[in-house]
PDB file of C-alpha atoms in Angstrom:
ATOM      1  CA  MET A   1      27.812  -0.348  11.869  1.00 36.00           C
ATOM      2  CA  ALA A   2      25.110   1.836  10.570  1.00 36.00           C
ATOM      3  CA  THR A   3      24.535   5.539  10.870  1.00 34.00           C
ATOM      4  CA  THR A   4      21.058   7.276  12.285  1.00 36.00           C
ATOM      5  CA  ILE A   5      20.394  10.049  10.583  1.00 36.00           C
ATOM      6  CA  THR A   6      18.072  13.021  12.870  1.00 37.00           C
ATOM      7  CA  THR A   7      15.626  14.552  11.272  1.00 41.00           C
ATOM      8  CA  THR A   8      15.694  18.628  12.044  1.00 40.00           C
ATOM      9  CA  SER A   9      12.091  18.866  12.782  1.00 53.00           C
ATOM     10  CA  PHE A  10      12.667  16.323  15.854  1.00 55.00           C
ATOM     11  CA  SER A  11      16.464  16.820  17.116  1.00 58.00           C
ATOM     12  CA  GLY A  12      17.052  15.620  20.722  1.00 65.00           C
ATOM     13  CA  GLU A  13      13.391  14.902  21.809  1.00 85.00           C
ATOM     14  CA  THR A  14      11.953  11.627  23.047  1.00 91.00           C
ATOM     15  CA  LEU A  15       8.537  11.135  21.228  1.00 91.00           C
ATOM     16  CA  GLU A  16       6.130   8.493  22.494  1.00 94.00           C
ATOM     17  CA  ILE A  17       4.120   7.126  19.045  1.00 94.00           C
ATOM     18  CA  ILE A  18       1.284   4.522  18.447  1.00 96.00           C
ATOM     19  CA  ALA A  19       2.151   2.430  16.045  1.00 95.00           C
ATOM     20  CA  PHE A  20      -0.488   0.452  13.291  1.00 96.00           C
ATOM     21  CA  ARG A  21      -0.772  -1.925  11.057  1.00 96.00           C
ATOM     22  CA  LEU A  22      -2.421  -1.477   7.440  1.00 96.00           C
ATOM     23  CA  HIS A  23      -1.819  -4.310   5.694  1.00 93.00           C
ATOM     24  CA  ASP A  24       1.451  -6.109   5.786  1.00 91.00           C
ATOM     25  CA  GLN A  25       3.435  -2.726   6.856  1.00 94.00           C
ATOM     26  CA  GLU A  26       3.516  -0.501  10.222  1.00 95.00           C
ATOM     27  CA  PHE A  27       3.325   2.829  10.260  1.00 95.00           C
ATOM     28  CA  CYS A  28       2.664   5.158  13.522  1.00 96.00           C
ATOM     29  CA  VAL A  29       1.437   8.329  14.786  1.00 96.00           C
ATOM     30  CA  LYS A  30       2.932  10.801  17.875  1.00 95.00           C
ATOM     31  CA  THR A  31       0.633  10.075  20.360  1.00 94.00           C
ATOM     32  CA  THR A  32      -0.306  13.762  20.671  1.00 94.00           C
ATOM     33  CA  THR A  33      -2.557  14.160  17.770  1.00 93.00           C
ATOM     34  CA  ILE A  34      -4.502  10.818  19.260  1.00 96.00           C
ATOM     35  CA  ARG A  35      -7.699  11.445  20.778  1.00 95.00           C
ATOM     36  CA  GLU A  36      -9.143   7.615  21.414  1.00 96.00           C
ATOM     37  CA  ILE A  37      -8.181   4.333  19.760  1.00 96.00           C
ATOM     38  CA  ARG A  38     -11.801   2.700  19.489  1.00 95.00           C
ATOM     39  CA  GLY A  39     -13.027  -1.262  18.146  1.00 93.00           C
ATOM     40  CA  TRP A  40     -14.663  -1.190  14.188  1.00 92.00           C
ATOM     41  CA  ALA A  41     -18.228  -0.431  14.448  1.00 90.00           C
ATOM     42  CA  PRO A  42     -19.840   0.186  10.940  1.00 89.00           C
ATOM     43  CA  SER A  43     -19.953   3.938   9.873  1.00 93.00           C
ATOM     44  CA  THR A  44     -23.079   5.667   7.600  1.00 96.00           C
ATOM     45  CA  PRO A  45     -21.574   6.080   4.170  1.00 95.00           C
ATOM     46  CA  ILE A  46     -22.041   9.868   2.695  1.00 93.00           C
ATOM     47  CA  PRO A  47     -23.080  10.236  -1.126  1.00 94.00           C
ATOM     48  CA  HIS A  48     -20.454  11.734  -3.340  1.00 93.00           C
ATOM     49  CA  ALA A  49     -17.849  11.705  -0.731  1.00 93.00           C
ATOM     50  CA  PRO A  50     -14.260  11.647  -1.443  1.00 93.00           C
ATOM     51  CA  ALA A  51     -12.786   8.186  -2.082  1.00 92.00           C
ATOM     52  CA  ASP A  52     -10.851   7.716   1.163  1.00 93.00           C
ATOM     53  CA  VAL A  53     -14.010   8.737   3.645  1.00 95.00           C
ATOM     54  CA  ILE A  54     -15.673   5.666   4.056  1.00 95.00           C
ATOM     55  CA  GLY A  55     -18.344   7.430   5.607  1.00 96.00           C
ATOM     56  CA  VAL A  56     -19.395   9.078   9.114  1.00 96.00           C
ATOM     57  CA  MET A  57     -19.842   7.784  13.008  1.00 95.00           C
ATOM     58  CA  ASN A  58     -21.139   9.113  16.290  1.00 94.00           C
ATOM     59  CA  LEU A  59     -18.522  10.093  18.370  1.00 93.00           C
ATOM     60  CA  ARG A  60     -20.655  10.718  22.222  1.00 91.00           C
ATOM     61  CA  GLY A  61     -22.429  12.861  20.013  1.00 93.00           C
ATOM     62  CA  SER A  62     -20.198  14.109  17.340  1.00 93.00           C
ATOM     63  CA  VAL A  63     -20.380  13.288  14.335  1.00 95.00           C
ATOM     64  CA  ILE A  64     -16.866  12.209  12.496  1.00 96.00           C
ATOM     65  CA  PRO A  65     -15.367  11.337   8.852  1.00 96.00           C
ATOM     66  CA  ILE A  66     -13.826   8.076   8.594  1.00 97.00           C
ATOM     67  CA  ILE A  67     -11.119   7.564   6.542  1.00 96.00           C
ATOM     68  CA  ASP A  68      -9.535   4.234   5.063  1.00 96.00           C
ATOM     69  CA  LEU A  69      -6.115   5.493   5.512  1.00 96.00           C
ATOM     70  CA  ALA A  70      -4.872   2.967   3.441  1.00 95.00           C
ATOM     71  CA  TYR A  71      -6.673   4.597   0.123  1.00 95.00           C
ATOM     72  CA  LYS A  72      -5.361   7.442   1.539  1.00 93.00           C
ATOM     73  CA  LEU A  73      -1.724   6.351   1.575  1.00 92.00           C
ATOM     74  CA  GLY A  74      -2.024   4.733  -2.313  1.00 91.00           C
ATOM     75  CA  MET A  75      -2.785   1.711  -1.035  1.00 92.00           C
ATOM     76  CA  ARG A  76      -5.822  -0.637  -1.450  1.00 94.00           C
ATOM     77  CA  SER A  77      -8.545  -0.117   0.555  1.00 93.00           C
ATOM     78  CA  THR A  78      -8.814  -2.100   4.264  1.00 89.00           C
ATOM     79  CA  VAL A  79     -11.561  -4.548   4.633  1.00 90.00           C
ATOM     80  CA  ALA A  80     -12.836  -4.042   8.433  1.00 91.00           C
ATOM     81  CA  ASN A  81     -13.138  -6.907  10.403  1.00 90.00           C
ATOM     82  CA  GLU A  82     -13.292  -7.664  14.411  1.00 90.00           C
ATOM     83  CA  ARG A  83      -9.286  -6.706  14.673  1.00 92.00           C
ATOM     84  CA  SER A  84      -9.574  -4.161  13.027  1.00 95.00           C
ATOM     85  CA  ALA A  85      -9.510  -0.370  14.989  1.00 96.00           C
ATOM     86  CA  ILE A  86     -10.763   3.122  14.529  1.00 97.00           C
ATOM     87  CA  VAL A  87      -7.866   5.332  15.741  1.00 97.00           C
ATOM     88  CA  VAL A  88      -9.677   9.331  16.229  1.00 97.00           C
ATOM     89  CA  ALA A  89      -7.206  11.952  16.113  1.00 96.00           C
ATOM     90  CA  GLU A  90      -7.270  15.610  16.117  1.00 95.00           C
ATOM     91  CA  VAL A  91      -5.949  17.458  12.831  1.00 94.00           C
ATOM     92  CA  HIS A  92      -6.261  20.979  11.804  1.00 92.00           C
ATOM     93  CA  ASN A  93      -8.773  21.246  14.684  1.00 92.00           C
ATOM     94  CA  MET A  94     -11.073  18.802  13.165  1.00 93.00           C
ATOM     95  CA  VAL A  95     -11.532  15.288  15.039  1.00 95.00           C
ATOM     96  CA  ILE A  96     -11.051  12.595  11.970  1.00 96.00           C
ATOM     97  CA  GLY A  97     -11.537   8.663  12.577  1.00 97.00           C
ATOM     98  CA  MET A  98      -8.769   6.544  10.681  1.00 97.00           C
ATOM     99  CA  LEU A  99      -9.460   2.704  10.050  1.00 97.00           C
ATOM    100  CA  VAL A 100      -6.617   0.695  10.808  1.00 97.00           C
ATOM    101  CA  ASP A 101      -6.186  -3.087  10.372  1.00 96.00           C
ATOM    102  CA  ARG A 102      -5.254  -3.192  14.059  1.00 95.00           C
ATOM    103  CA  VAL A 103      -2.965  -1.082  16.914  1.00 95.00           C
ATOM    104  CA  SER A 104       0.433  -2.641  17.749  1.00 91.00           C
ATOM    105  CA  ASP A 105       1.983  -0.511  20.069  1.00 90.00           C
ATOM    106  CA  ILE A 106       2.701   2.266  21.936  1.00 92.00           C
ATOM    107  CA  LEU A 107       6.029   3.740  21.745  1.00 90.00           C
ATOM    108  CA  THR A 108       8.468   5.881  23.416  1.00 92.00           C
ATOM    109  CA  ILE A 109      11.509   6.625  21.304  1.00 91.00           C
ATOM    110  CA  SER A 110      14.485   9.031  20.496  1.00 91.00           C
ATOM    111  CA  SER A 111      14.113  11.228  17.965  1.00 89.00           C
ATOM    112  CA  SER A 112      17.755  10.255  16.440  1.00 90.00           C
ATOM    113  CA  GLN A 113      16.101   6.707  15.501  1.00 91.00           C
ATOM    114  CA  ILE A 114      13.730   8.577  13.274  1.00 92.00           C
ATOM    115  CA  GLN A 115      15.785   8.047   9.495  1.00 92.00           C
ATOM    116  CA  PRO A 116      14.646  10.318   6.776  1.00 90.00           C
ATOM    117  CA  VAL A 117      12.741   8.980   3.824  1.00 85.00           C
ATOM    118  CA  PRO A 118      14.915   8.141   0.432  1.00 81.00           C
ATOM    119  CA  GLU A 119      14.184  10.248  -2.233  1.00 76.00           C
ATOM    120  CA  VAL A 120      12.835   7.414  -4.716  1.00 71.00           C
ATOM    121  CA  SER A 121      12.260  10.238  -7.959  1.00 62.00           C
ATOM    122  CA  ALA A 122      11.923  13.382  -8.507  1.00 60.00           C
ATOM    123  CA  SER A 123       8.636  12.972  -9.102  1.00 57.00           C
ATOM    124  CA  PHE A 124       7.840  11.288  -5.661  1.00 59.00           C
ATOM    125  CA  ASP A 125       6.073  12.834  -2.531  1.00 65.00           C
ATOM    126  CA  LYS A 126       7.269  12.565   0.684  1.00 73.00           C
ATOM    127  CA  SER A 127       5.645  14.409   2.784  1.00 80.00           C
ATOM    128  CA  PHE A 128       3.093  12.052   4.306  1.00 88.00           C
ATOM    129  CA  SER A 129       6.272  11.019   6.295  1.00 89.00           C
ATOM    130  CA  GLU A 130       8.032  12.478   8.827  1.00 89.00           C
ATOM    131  CA  GLY A 131      10.622   9.374   8.148  1.00 92.00           C
ATOM    132  CA  ILE A 132      11.591   6.191   8.662  1.00 93.00           C
ATOM    133  CA  ILE A 133      12.178   3.870  11.759  1.00 93.00           C
ATOM    134  CA  ALA A 134      13.951   0.707  12.048  1.00 89.00           C
ATOM    135  CA  SER A 135      13.294  -1.444  14.212  1.00 80.00           C
ATOM    136  CA  GLU A 136      14.035  -5.185  15.611  1.00 80.00           C
ATOM    137  CA  ASN A 137      10.602  -6.082  14.007  1.00 79.00           C
ATOM    138  CA  GLY A 138      10.841  -3.776  10.887  1.00 87.00           C
ATOM    139  CA  MET A 139       9.947  -1.118   9.791  1.00 92.00           C
ATOM    140  CA  ILE A 140       7.901   1.471  10.719  1.00 94.00           C
ATOM    141  CA  CYS A 141       6.890   4.606   8.544  1.00 94.00           C
ATOM    142  CA  PHE A 142       6.445   7.842  10.343  1.00 95.00           C
ATOM    143  CA  LEU A 143       3.323   9.867   8.967  1.00 95.00           C
ATOM    144  CA  ASN A 144       2.593  13.591   9.461  1.00 93.00           C
ATOM    145  CA  LEU A 145      -1.203  13.754   9.719  1.00 94.00           C
ATOM    146  CA  SER A 146      -1.115  17.525   9.386  1.00 92.00           C
ATOM    147  CA  LYS A 147       0.328  17.378   5.846  1.00 90.00           C
ATOM    148  CA  MET A 148      -1.767  13.997   4.992  1.00 90.00           C
ATOM    149  CA  PHE A 149      -4.857  15.749   5.907  1.00 87.00           C
ATOM    150  CA  LYS A 150      -4.830  19.864   4.918  1.00 80.00           C
ATOM    151  CA  GLY A 151      -7.007  21.978   5.924  1.00 62.00           C
ATOM    152  CA  ALA A 152      -8.761  22.411   3.189  1.00 51.00           C
ATOM    153  CA  ASP A 153      -9.329  18.911   2.078  1.00 56.00           C
ATOM    154  CA  LEU A 154     -11.072  18.768   5.847  1.00 52.00           C
ATOM    155  CA  ASP A 155     -13.266  21.208   5.264  1.00 54.00           C
ATOM    156  CA  ASP A 156     -15.020  19.288   2.548  1.00 57.00           C
ATOM    157  CA  LEU A 157     -15.597  16.685   5.166  1.00 55.00           C
ATOM    158  CA  ALA A 158     -16.825  18.987   7.355  1.00 52.00           C
ATOM    159  CA  ALA A 159     -20.936  19.203   7.806  1.00 46.00           C
TER     160      ALA A 159
END
């Protein structure tokens, strides 16, 4: 029987998460950071934008940046299609859209299900992840949006 190691940042909590796919991998974030989920719509490119910024879109009168989340995580870029989605999140008081292949599920989990990310090497930066959730369908990487999108990075995107 495997031992579950609880991360200190969530001890004793029940969390609602939204799970989504990037290529063949499953990721999730806390639902409290999510504003809405939209179907894919083309965005307007921005000249000289960072490589992970696909462009911008109009969200009810507000212009928001659209991030290629797969590219941000070091994977090959996502090629958007009719099943793709934009997960709209608020990070550091700024609204951003994240392109994902598809949204999988909304789940309620116990914090005891979150296991720490194993050390891969001394140069491995695991700060983007809160941990790993082992589910019956595979592993889900629990992302930390606050650390992925630092305040200074978002200031560069603000118009």
